[in-house]
């Protein structure tokens, strides 16, 4: 499958601001069954964009805009090839628990057993674990599948109940939320049982016949659990899915704290209005000649905005998508 993704983020400020410093995580990953064929990022006002890669293999772009400006636009476009992952077995042997415990001190897995900013265990979570009898009562794969379905059935999908920075207790109390909330709850429960798990941000291509609960043409979140013999396996509790050839992976991390598509700070006394537009389309064939993505590939830029030459009392503020 080939997919084209367009992700536009527009910040509008009530007064001119300056010294915007931004970090964006919008480039899909090239690993496993996924390959990035093309990726472009454009910023207005025009600026130079730098890229780095973190220890988990995520590509991070960053830039700064020192001049005064009243808006900031970031447009990321990608073409990705995604293949159907290998089918999972019905179950793993019970001895898989021993293999998980034996690997729990490996650095790459140990970090993903630790609680993050949004994956702290709470009394409300303990209450939910007791309610669903969350314990090592089956093999790890079967148990993770069961939890994926349990969270899907126990919570309703409802926007506006939680925010990007909400703790898991908000969703647990209301038994509703969005993909980020369900992912954080499931991550915490898996780690409480000793299963390494990581947060995945990206996109889901929606098909009418699938009856997906998550919003179409929006960024999405799910998780991957590490299982013996299988490695990292994706689960989507929002839609009760085992991740297949519709989930486009962008960033993996402990939780949302290191997964926001864009975040940064600026200098100025201004309020911010944020607008995000996402479009995910399936392609039957590539619309242009295939060009391999390389680390030294230049990032195209364009500018459609002229920054005003004004002054403003300086005050540092944070912004995040």
XYZ file of N, CA and C in Angstrom, residues 99-316:
654
model
N 10.685 -15.250 29.425
C 11.512 -14.525 28.459
C 11.379 -13.014 28.627
N 10.163 -12.563 28.925
C 9.953 -11.133 29.175
C 10.712 -10.690 30.417
N 10.586 -11.450 31.492
C 11.273 -11.093 32.737
C 12.791 -11.110 32.573
N 13.300 -12.055 31.771
C 14.742 -12.159 31.558
C 15.289 -10.956 30.803
N 14.445 -10.322 29.968
C 14.894 -9.178 29.165
C 14.563 -7.832 29.809
N 13.966 -7.852 30.981
C 13.457 -6.615 31.573
C 14.554 -5.622 31.938
N 15.805 -6.096 32.056
C 16.897 -5.180 32.398
C 17.697 -4.738 31.186
N 17.339 -5.207 30.005
C 17.973 -4.695 28.797
C 17.654 -3.215 28.666
N 18.643 -2.424 28.303
C 18.438 -0.968 28.278
C 17.280 -0.569 27.370
N 17.217 -1.127 26.160
C 16.194 -0.724 25.200
C 14.781 -1.045 25.693
N 14.646 -2.092 26.487
C 13.332 -2.465 26.994
C 13.057 -1.855 28.367
N 14.100 -1.748 29.188
C 13.917 -1.225 30.546
C 13.321 0.186 30.523
N 13.806 1.025 29.603
C 13.292 2.393 29.520
C 11.792 2.411 29.252
N 11.295 1.398 28.584
C 9.884 1.369 28.198
C 9.041 0.549 29.167
N 9.619 0.263 30.326
C 8.874 -0.272 31.453
C 8.636 0.799 32.509
N 9.288 1.953 32.318
C 9.211 3.026 33.313
C 7.979 3.895 33.074
N 7.440 4.431 34.155
C 6.308 5.353 34.042
C 6.769 6.656 33.425
N 5.938 7.232 32.575
C 6.228 8.520 31.966
C 5.355 9.604 32.561
N 5.420 10.793 31.979
C 4.654 11.924 32.487
C 3.155 11.647 32.476
N 2.686 10.931 31.455
C 1.251 10.664 31.321
C 0.895 9.205 31.572
N 1.830 8.438 32.076
C 1.566 7.013 32.313
C 1.911 6.629 33.747
N 1.484 7.472 34.664
C 1.666 7.209 36.091
C 0.491 6.371 36.598
N 0.791 5.329 37.349
C -0.269 4.513 37.927
C -0.961 5.291 39.043
N -2.277 5.194 39.115
C -3.075 5.961 40.077
C -4.067 5.027 40.770
N -4.656 5.463 41.889
C -5.692 4.650 42.533
C -6.860 4.314 41.601
N -7.252 5.258 40.754
C -8.336 4.977 39.813
C -7.939 3.893 38.814
N -6.677 3.899 38.397
C -6.226 2.850 37.480
C -6.204 1.504 38.198
N -5.735 1.483 39.432
C -5.728 0.237 40.203
C -7.152 -0.309 40.348
N -8.092 0.595 40.531
C -9.492 0.185 40.635
C -9.965 -0.442 39.327
N -9.578 0.141 38.204
C -9.967 -0.412 36.905
C -9.288 -1.767 36.679
N -8.030 -1.891 37.090
C -7.331 -3.175 36.952
C -8.036 -4.270 37.746
N -8.485 -3.941 38.939
C -9.227 -4.924 39.740
C -10.557 -5.276 39.079
N -11.197 -4.281 38.508
C -12.492 -4.486 37.847
C -12.379 -5.470 36.691
N -11.284 -5.370 35.924
C -11.130 -6.252 34.755
C -10.239 -7.454 35.076
N -9.856 -7.608 36.361
C -9.036 -8.730 36.817
C -7.731 -8.826 36.019
N -7.009 -7.701 36.039
C -5.775 -7.580 35.273
C -4.629 -8.281 36.011
N -4.227 -9.433 35.531
C -3.143 -10.207 36.115
C -2.605 -11.177 35.062
N -1.503 -11.825 35.399
C -0.895 -12.775 34.459
C -1.685 -14.089 34.457
N -2.865 -14.031 33.887
C -3.737 -15.204 33.891
C -3.699 -15.983 32.590
N -2.945 -15.507 31.621
C -2.869 -16.144 30.315
C -1.499 -15.857 29.722
N -1.229 -16.354 28.528
C 0.048 -16.036 27.900
C 0.066 -14.552 27.513
N 1.252 -13.949 27.345
C 1.329 -12.493 27.121
C 0.562 -12.012 25.895
N 0.663 -12.713 24.768
C -0.027 -12.255 23.565
C -1.538 -12.277 23.754
N -2.069 -13.352 24.269
C -3.516 -13.439 24.490
C -3.993 -12.363 25.456
N -3.178 -12.096 26.477
C -3.569 -11.112 27.480
C -3.610 -9.697 26.893
N -2.622 -9.368 26.054
C -2.603 -8.042 25.440
C -3.782 -7.885 24.489
N -4.087 -8.921 23.727
C -5.264 -8.877 22.852
C -6.533 -8.629 23.662
N -6.675 -9.325 24.780
C -7.861 -9.179 25.623
C -7.967 -7.757 26.176
N -6.838 -7.196 26.604
C -6.863 -5.837 27.144
C -7.227 -4.828 26.068
N -6.733 -5.021 24.860
C -7.068 -4.146 23.735
C -8.590 -4.068 23.556
N -9.233 -5.221 23.599
C -10.693 -5.283 23.447
C -11.407 -4.738 24.679
N -10.862 -5.015 25.859
C -11.486 -4.555 27.105
C -11.555 -3.034 27.151
N -10.463 -2.360 26.808
C -10.455 -0.892 26.830
C -11.406 -0.343 25.773
N -11.440 -0.973 24.621
C -12.370 -0.546 23.569
C -13.821 -0.599 24.063
N -14.167 -1.644 24.772
C -15.543 -1.813 25.247
C -15.867 -0.964 26.480
N -14.849 -0.668 27.283
C -15.089 0.021 28.553
C -15.156 1.538 28.410
N -14.613 2.080 27.310
C -14.533 3.533 27.144
C -15.221 3.950 25.847
N -15.911 5.071 25.905
C -16.516 5.634 24.696
C -15.582 6.682 24.108
N -15.606 6.765 22.796
C -14.770 7.761 22.115
C -15.520 9.083 22.085
N -14.937 10.094 22.716
C -15.607 11.387 22.815
C -14.575 12.500 22.893
N -14.580 13.379 21.911
C -13.663 14.516 21.902
C -14.134 15.566 22.896
N -13.198 16.331 23.434
C -13.523 17.436 24.324
C -13.567 17.088 25.792
N -13.556 15.794 26.112
C -13.566 15.392 27.524
C -12.184 15.594 28.133
N -11.149 15.296 27.364
C -9.774 15.429 27.827
C -9.012 16.400 26.927
N -7.824 16.794 27.404
C -6.943 17.649 26.634
C -5.644 16.888 26.383
N -4.754 17.487 25.602
C -3.488 16.824 25.287
C -2.664 16.552 26.538
N -2.811 17.404 27.559
C -2.016 17.251 28.779
C -2.807 16.646 29.931
N -3.949 16.018 29.645
C -4.762 15.446 30.722
C -4.135 14.181 31.295
N -4.162 14.003 32.616
C -3.729 12.735 33.199
C -4.767 11.651 32.917
N -4.379 10.396 33.090
C -5.275 9.293 32.742
C -6.526 9.268 33.612
N -6.473 9.873 34.778
C -7.640 9.846 35.663
C -8.861 10.544 35.061
N -8.649 11.521 34.184
C -9.788 12.219 33.579
C -10.597 11.249 32.726
N -9.909 10.460 31.906
C -10.602 9.467 31.079
C -11.147 8.325 31.931
N -10.407 7.918 32.952
C -10.878 6.834 33.818
C -12.134 7.227 34.570
N -12.206 8.478 35.006
C -13.364 8.942 35.758
C -14.609 9.010 34.873
N -14.452 9.510 33.657
C -15.598 9.689 32.762
C -15.853 8.477 31.873
N -14.887 7.548 31.848
C -14.939 6.377 30.967
C -15.138 6.809 29.508
N -14.435 7.878 29.146
C -14.481 8.381 27.776
C -13.212 9.172 27.505
N -12.952 9.392 26.228
C -11.763 10.135 25.844
C -11.452 9.901 24.379
N -10.168 10.078 24.044
C -9.725 9.911 22.657
C -8.536 8.961 22.625
N -7.973 8.777 21.446
C -6.945 7.756 21.249
C -5.764 7.902 22.201
N -5.343 9.122 22.450
C -4.213 9.350 23.345
C -4.503 8.814 24.750
N -5.714 9.041 25.247
C -6.085 8.594 26.589
C -6.098 7.075 26.689
N -6.719 6.406 25.709
C -6.812 4.950 25.748
C -5.426 4.323 25.640
N -4.568 4.947 24.835
C -3.202 4.440 24.690
C -2.432 4.572 25.991
N -2.562 5.716 26.665
C -1.861 5.917 27.939
C -2.339 4.928 29.006
N -3.635 4.676 29.054
C -4.166 3.731 30.032
C -3.624 2.327 29.767
N -3.660 1.899 28.512
C -3.187 0.549 28.183
C -1.683 0.424 28.397
N -0.927 1.467 28.051
C 0.525 1.451 28.300
C 0.821 1.231 29.781
N 0.135 1.982 30.623
C 0.387 1.893 32.059
C 0.064 0.503 32.589
N -1.028 -0.067 32.125
C -1.430 -1.396 32.592
C -0.449 -2.467 32.110
N 0.027 -2.365 30.889
C 1.006 -3.337 30.395
C 2.298 -3.259 31.198
N 2.773 -2.052 31.448
C 4.018 -1.892 32.210
C 3.848 -2.376 33.655
N 2.668 -2.179 34.228
C 2.420 -2.668 35.585
C 2.537 -4.185 35.667
N 2.327 -4.857 34.539
C 2.424 -6.315 34.501
C 3.789 -6.781 33.994
N 4.698 -5.811 33.743
C 6.054 -6.161 33.331
C 6.242 -6.321 31.835
N 5.276 -5.864 31.022
C 5.405 -5.962 29.562
C 5.913 -4.632 29.022
N 7.094 -4.591 28.388
C 7.582 -3.338 27.803
C 6.614 -2.852 26.729
N 6.345 -1.570 26.737
C 5.398 -1.012 25.775
C 5.770 0.433 25.472
N 5.486 0.861 24.253
C 5.825 2.222 23.852
C 4.669 2.890 23.101
N 4.609 4.196 23.253
C 3.592 5.038 22.625
C 3.969 5.262 21.165
N 2.994 5.153 20.272
C 3.228 5.386 18.847
C 2.288 6.485 18.375
N 2.848 7.499 17.755
C 2.022 8.539 17.134
C 2.172 8.440 15.630
N 1.112 8.771 14.927
C 1.156 8.678 13.477
C -0.199 8.963 12.884
N -0.575 8.170 11.887
C -1.834 8.384 11.176
C -2.495 7.035 10.899
N -3.818 7.057 10.830
C -4.585 5.874 10.457
C -5.377 6.194 9.206
N -5.196 5.383 8.157
C -6.025 5.534 6.968
C -7.371 4.869 7.225
N -8.444 5.644 7.128
C -9.781 5.142 7.429
C -10.436 4.536 6.190
N -11.109 3.429 6.407
C -11.958 2.830 5.381
C -13.368 2.727 5.955
N -14.368 3.048 5.142
C -15.750 3.074 5.611
C -16.158 1.740 6.215
N -15.743 0.654 5.577
C -16.179 -0.666 6.030
C -15.552 -1.080 7.356
N -14.540 -0.365 7.828
C -13.874 -0.744 9.074
C -14.574 -0.176 10.310
N -15.410 0.854 10.137
C -16.122 1.465 11.272
C -15.176 1.937 12.368
N -14.106 2.609 11.980
C -13.148 3.127 12.959
C -13.794 4.212 13.822
N -13.470 4.210 15.119
C -14.024 5.223 16.030
C -13.234 6.521 15.966
N -11.938 6.443 15.724
C -11.091 7.629 15.747
C -11.445 8.569 14.594
N -11.092 9.843 14.771
C -11.424 10.856 13.776
C -10.643 10.629 12.484
N -11.342 10.775 11.370
C -10.685 10.657 10.073
C -9.895 11.918 9.786
N -8.816 11.762 9.003
C -7.969 12.887 8.618
C -7.492 13.661 9.851
N -6.914 12.922 10.776
C -6.324 13.494 11.991
C -5.141 12.625 12.384
N -4.277 13.167 13.207
C -3.211 12.332 13.743
C -3.819 11.304 14.687
N -3.094 10.222 14.936
C -3.638 9.112 15.712
C -2.559 8.590 16.659
N -2.983 7.848 17.672
C -2.047 7.260 18.633
C -2.462 5.836 18.941
N -1.473 4.979 19.095
C -1.688 3.600 19.517
C -0.432 3.159 20.252
N -0.226 1.877 20.452
C 0.956 1.439 21.194
C 1.541 0.180 20.578
N 2.774 -0.096 20.958
C 3.436 -1.340 20.597
C 3.920 -2.021 21.866
N 3.648 -3.308 21.974
C 4.111 -4.116 23.102
C 5.212 -5.040 22.617
N 6.252 -5.198 23.456
C 7.335 -6.110 23.090
C 6.995 -7.509 23.596
N 6.981 -8.476 22.673
C 6.629 -9.846 23.000
C 7.697 -10.798 22.481
N 8.084 -11.804 23.264
C 9.111 -12.759 22.826
C 8.725 -13.410 21.495
N 9.730 -13.639 20.663
C 9.592 -14.268 19.346
C 8.938 -13.351 18.318
N 8.261 -12.298 18.768
C 7.530 -11.431 17.843
C 8.113 -10.030 17.751
N 8.804 -9.579 18.792
C 9.309 -8.209 18.821
C 8.193 -7.224 19.129
N 8.257 -6.049 18.504
C 7.267 -5.003 18.760
C 6.007 -5.261 17.939
N 4.884 -5.378 18.627
C 3.596 -5.651 17.980
C 2.649 -4.505 18.314
N 1.977 -3.961 17.283
C 1.110 -2.809 17.463
C -0.319 -3.181 17.821
N -0.883 -2.425 18.775
C -2.281 -2.605 19.189
C -2.949 -1.236 19.254
N -4.171 -1.159 18.775
C -4.921 0.093 18.714
C -6.193 -0.055 19.555
N -6.157 0.328 20.842
C -7.332 0.144 21.703
C -8.492 1.061 21.346
N -8.219 2.152 20.649
C -9.301 3.050 20.237
C -10.259 2.354 19.288
N -9.692 1.541 18.382
C -10.495 0.889 17.347
C -10.520 -0.630 17.472
N -9.944 -1.156 18.582
C -9.904 -2.603 18.812
C -9.245 -3.329 17.633
N -8.074 -2.828 17.254
C -7.353 -3.377 16.109
C -5.969 -3.863 16.516
N -5.519 -4.933 15.869
C -4.102 -5.248 15.838
C -3.550 -4.516 14.625
N -2.495 -3.758 14.814
C -2.008 -2.853 13.777
C -1.613 -3.628 12.526
N -2.119 -3.144 11.380
C -1.840 -3.794 10.103
C -1.246 -2.835 9.103
N -1.829 -2.771 7.910
C -1.261 -1.955 6.839
C -1.997 -0.628 6.659
N -2.672 -0.146 7.729
C -3.326 1.168 7.670
C -2.747 2.160 8.668
N -1.920 1.685 9.583
C -1.333 2.542 10.611
C 0.045 3.014 10.150
N 0.215 4.316 9.994
C 1.464 4.908 9.511
C 2.210 5.480 10.707
N 3.350 4.901 11.024
C 4.100 5.242 12.235
C 4.997 6.447 11.996
N 4.937 7.404 12.920
C 5.787 8.590 12.843
C 6.805 8.606 13.978
N 6.349 8.413 15.201
C 7.213 8.598 16.373
C 6.891 7.541 17.419
N 7.929 6.984 18.045
C 7.736 6.093 19.187
C 8.410 6.722 20.395
N 7.771 6.568 21.563
C 8.283 7.215 22.767
C 7.650 6.576 23.992
N 8.033 7.080 25.162
C 7.459 6.566 26.414
C 5.978 6.925 26.518
N 5.650 8.163 26.160
C 4.252 8.609 26.132
C 4.179 9.882 25.307
N 3.058 10.590 25.391
C 2.840 11.758 24.528
C 3.820 12.889 24.811
N 4.443 12.905 25.981
C 5.342 13.997 26.336
C 6.449 14.187 25.306
N 6.864 13.121 24.625
C 7.899 13.208 23.592
C 7.348 12.823 22.232
N 6.068 13.120 22.000
C 5.450 12.705 20.741
C 4.618 13.799 20.086
N 4.537 14.986 20.669
C 3.748 16.050 20.076
C 4.256 16.361 18.673
N 3.377 16.464 17.667
C 3.842 16.779 16.304
C 4.617 18.081 16.218
N 4.241 19.070 17.011
C 4.982 20.335 17.022
C 4.891 20.963 18.398
N 5.989 21.539 18.827
C 5.992 22.246 20.101
C 7.155 23.223 20.106
N 7.043 24.251 20.923
C 8.120 25.232 20.973
C 7.784 26.370 21.904
N 8.592 27.416 21.828
C 8.409 28.606 22.636
C 8.595 29.831 21.748
N 8.080 30.974 22.210
C 8.298 32.224 21.486
C 8.393 33.363 22.486
N 8.836 34.502 22.016
C 8.922 35.699 22.834
C 7.869 36.688 22.376
N 7.051 37.159 23.304
C 6.011 38.113 22.958
C 4.817 37.965 23.860
N 4.022 39.008 23.954
C 2.814 38.999 24.774
C 1.628 38.808 23.838
N 1.285 37.545 23.572
C 0.244 37.268 22.587
C -0.459 35.959 22.926
N -1.728 35.885 22.607
C -2.453 34.624 22.682
C -2.311 33.906 21.344
N -2.527 32.590 21.361
C -2.289 31.774 20.174
C -3.547 31.047 19.759
N -3.816 31.075 18.469
C -4.895 30.291 17.880
C -4.264 29.209 17.008
N -4.655 27.966 17.222
C -4.043 26.834 16.508
C -5.057 26.195 15.577
N -4.619 25.924 14.355
C -5.438 25.203 13.379
C -4.595 24.072 12.785
N -5.162 22.869 12.748
C -4.451 21.699 12.212
C -5.329 21.036 11.161
N -4.731 20.725 10.025
C -5.427 20.002 8.963
C -4.570 18.819 8.550
N -5.180 17.644 8.541
C -4.472 16.415 8.168
C -5.264 15.704 7.069
N -4.559 15.221 6.084
C -5.193 14.444 5.016
C -4.350 13.205 4.738
N -4.995 12.033 4.804
C -4.324 10.767 4.510
C -5.054 10.123 3.331
N -4.338 9.859 2.254
C -4.932 9.293 1.042
C -4.183 8.040 0.629
N -4.909 7.083 0.111
C -4.287 5.880 -0.429
C -3.994 6.084 -1.909
N -2.803 5.688 -2.324
C -2.379 5.819 -3.711
C -2.337 4.444 -4.363
N -2.826 4.348 -5.564
C -2.741 3.091 -6.301
C -1.354 2.889 -6.894
N -0.689 3.989 -7.188
C 0.679 3.947 -7.703
C 1.354 5.252 -7.342
N 2.668 5.297 -7.453
C 3.392 6.514 -7.115
C 3.119 7.585 -8.166
N 2.849 8.822 -7.739
C 2.523 9.883 -8.697
C 3.743 10.483 -9.381
N 4.933 10.018 -9.009
C 6.159 10.541 -9.613
C 7.223 9.467 -9.520
N 8.322 9.717 -10.142
C 9.423 8.764 -10.120
C 9.937 8.592 -8.694
N 10.157 7.366 -8.306
C 10.605 7.068 -6.947
C 11.995 7.641 -6.691
N 12.127 8.350 -5.570
C 13.415 8.891 -5.142
C 13.641 8.449 -3.705
N 14.739 7.757 -3.440
C 15.022 7.297 -2.081
C 15.297 8.482 -1.171
N 14.756 8.450 0.027
C 15.016 9.476 1.025
C 16.377 9.236 1.643
N 17.218 10.252 1.668
C 18.549 10.141 2.247
C 18.730 11.216 3.306
N 19.619 10.988 4.292
C 19.790 11.968 5.376
C 20.228 13.348 4.897
N 20.972 13.429 3.762
C 21.471 14.711 3.295
C 20.573 15.358 2.241
N 19.350 14.800 2.044
C 18.434 15.366 1.057
C 18.011 16.757 1.495
N 18.133 17.776 0.622
C 17.741 19.135 1.011
C 16.248 19.227 1.262
N 15.872 20.033 2.233
C 14.477 20.231 2.572
C 13.957 21.464 1.829
N 12.982 21.312 0.922
C 12.463 22.475 0.193
C 11.706 23.412 1.121
N 11.775 24.688 0.814
C 11.083 25.681 1.623
C 10.425 26.704 0.707
N 9.366 27.336 1.192
C 8.761 28.438 0.471
C 8.241 29.434 1.485
N 7.999 30.646 1.065
C 7.512 31.676 1.980
C 6.375 32.437 1.324
N 5.270 32.618 2.050
C 4.159 33.395 1.516
C 3.792 34.528 2.465
N 4.662 34.786 3.433
C 4.324 35.747 4.478
C 5.486 36.696 4.706
N 5.202 37.998 4.759
C 6.217 39.002 5.026
C 6.070 39.468 6.471
N 7.083 39.238 7.301
C 7.001 39.608 8.714
C 6.969 41.129 8.874
N 6.079 41.662 9.698
C 6.015 43.113 9.911
C 7.190 43.589 10.751
N 7.632 44.782 10.509
C 8.743 45.358 11.261
C 8.181 46.194 12.410
N 7.854 45.496 13.516
C 7.296 46.151 14.688
C 8.035 45.657 15.920
N 7.847 46.334 17.027
C 8.442 45.906 18.293
C 7.327 45.513 19.241
N 7.686 44.694 20.205
C 6.686 44.205 21.168
C 7.393 43.880 22.475
N 6.756 44.181 23.612
C 7.308 43.809 24.903
C 7.517 42.303 24.929
N 8.692 41.863 25.356
C 9.048 40.461 25.271
C 8.592 39.686 26.495
N 8.039 38.528 26.204
C 7.613 37.601 27.260
C 7.639 36.202 26.664
N 8.338 35.273 27.293
C 8.478 33.921 26.742
C 7.231 33.116 27.009
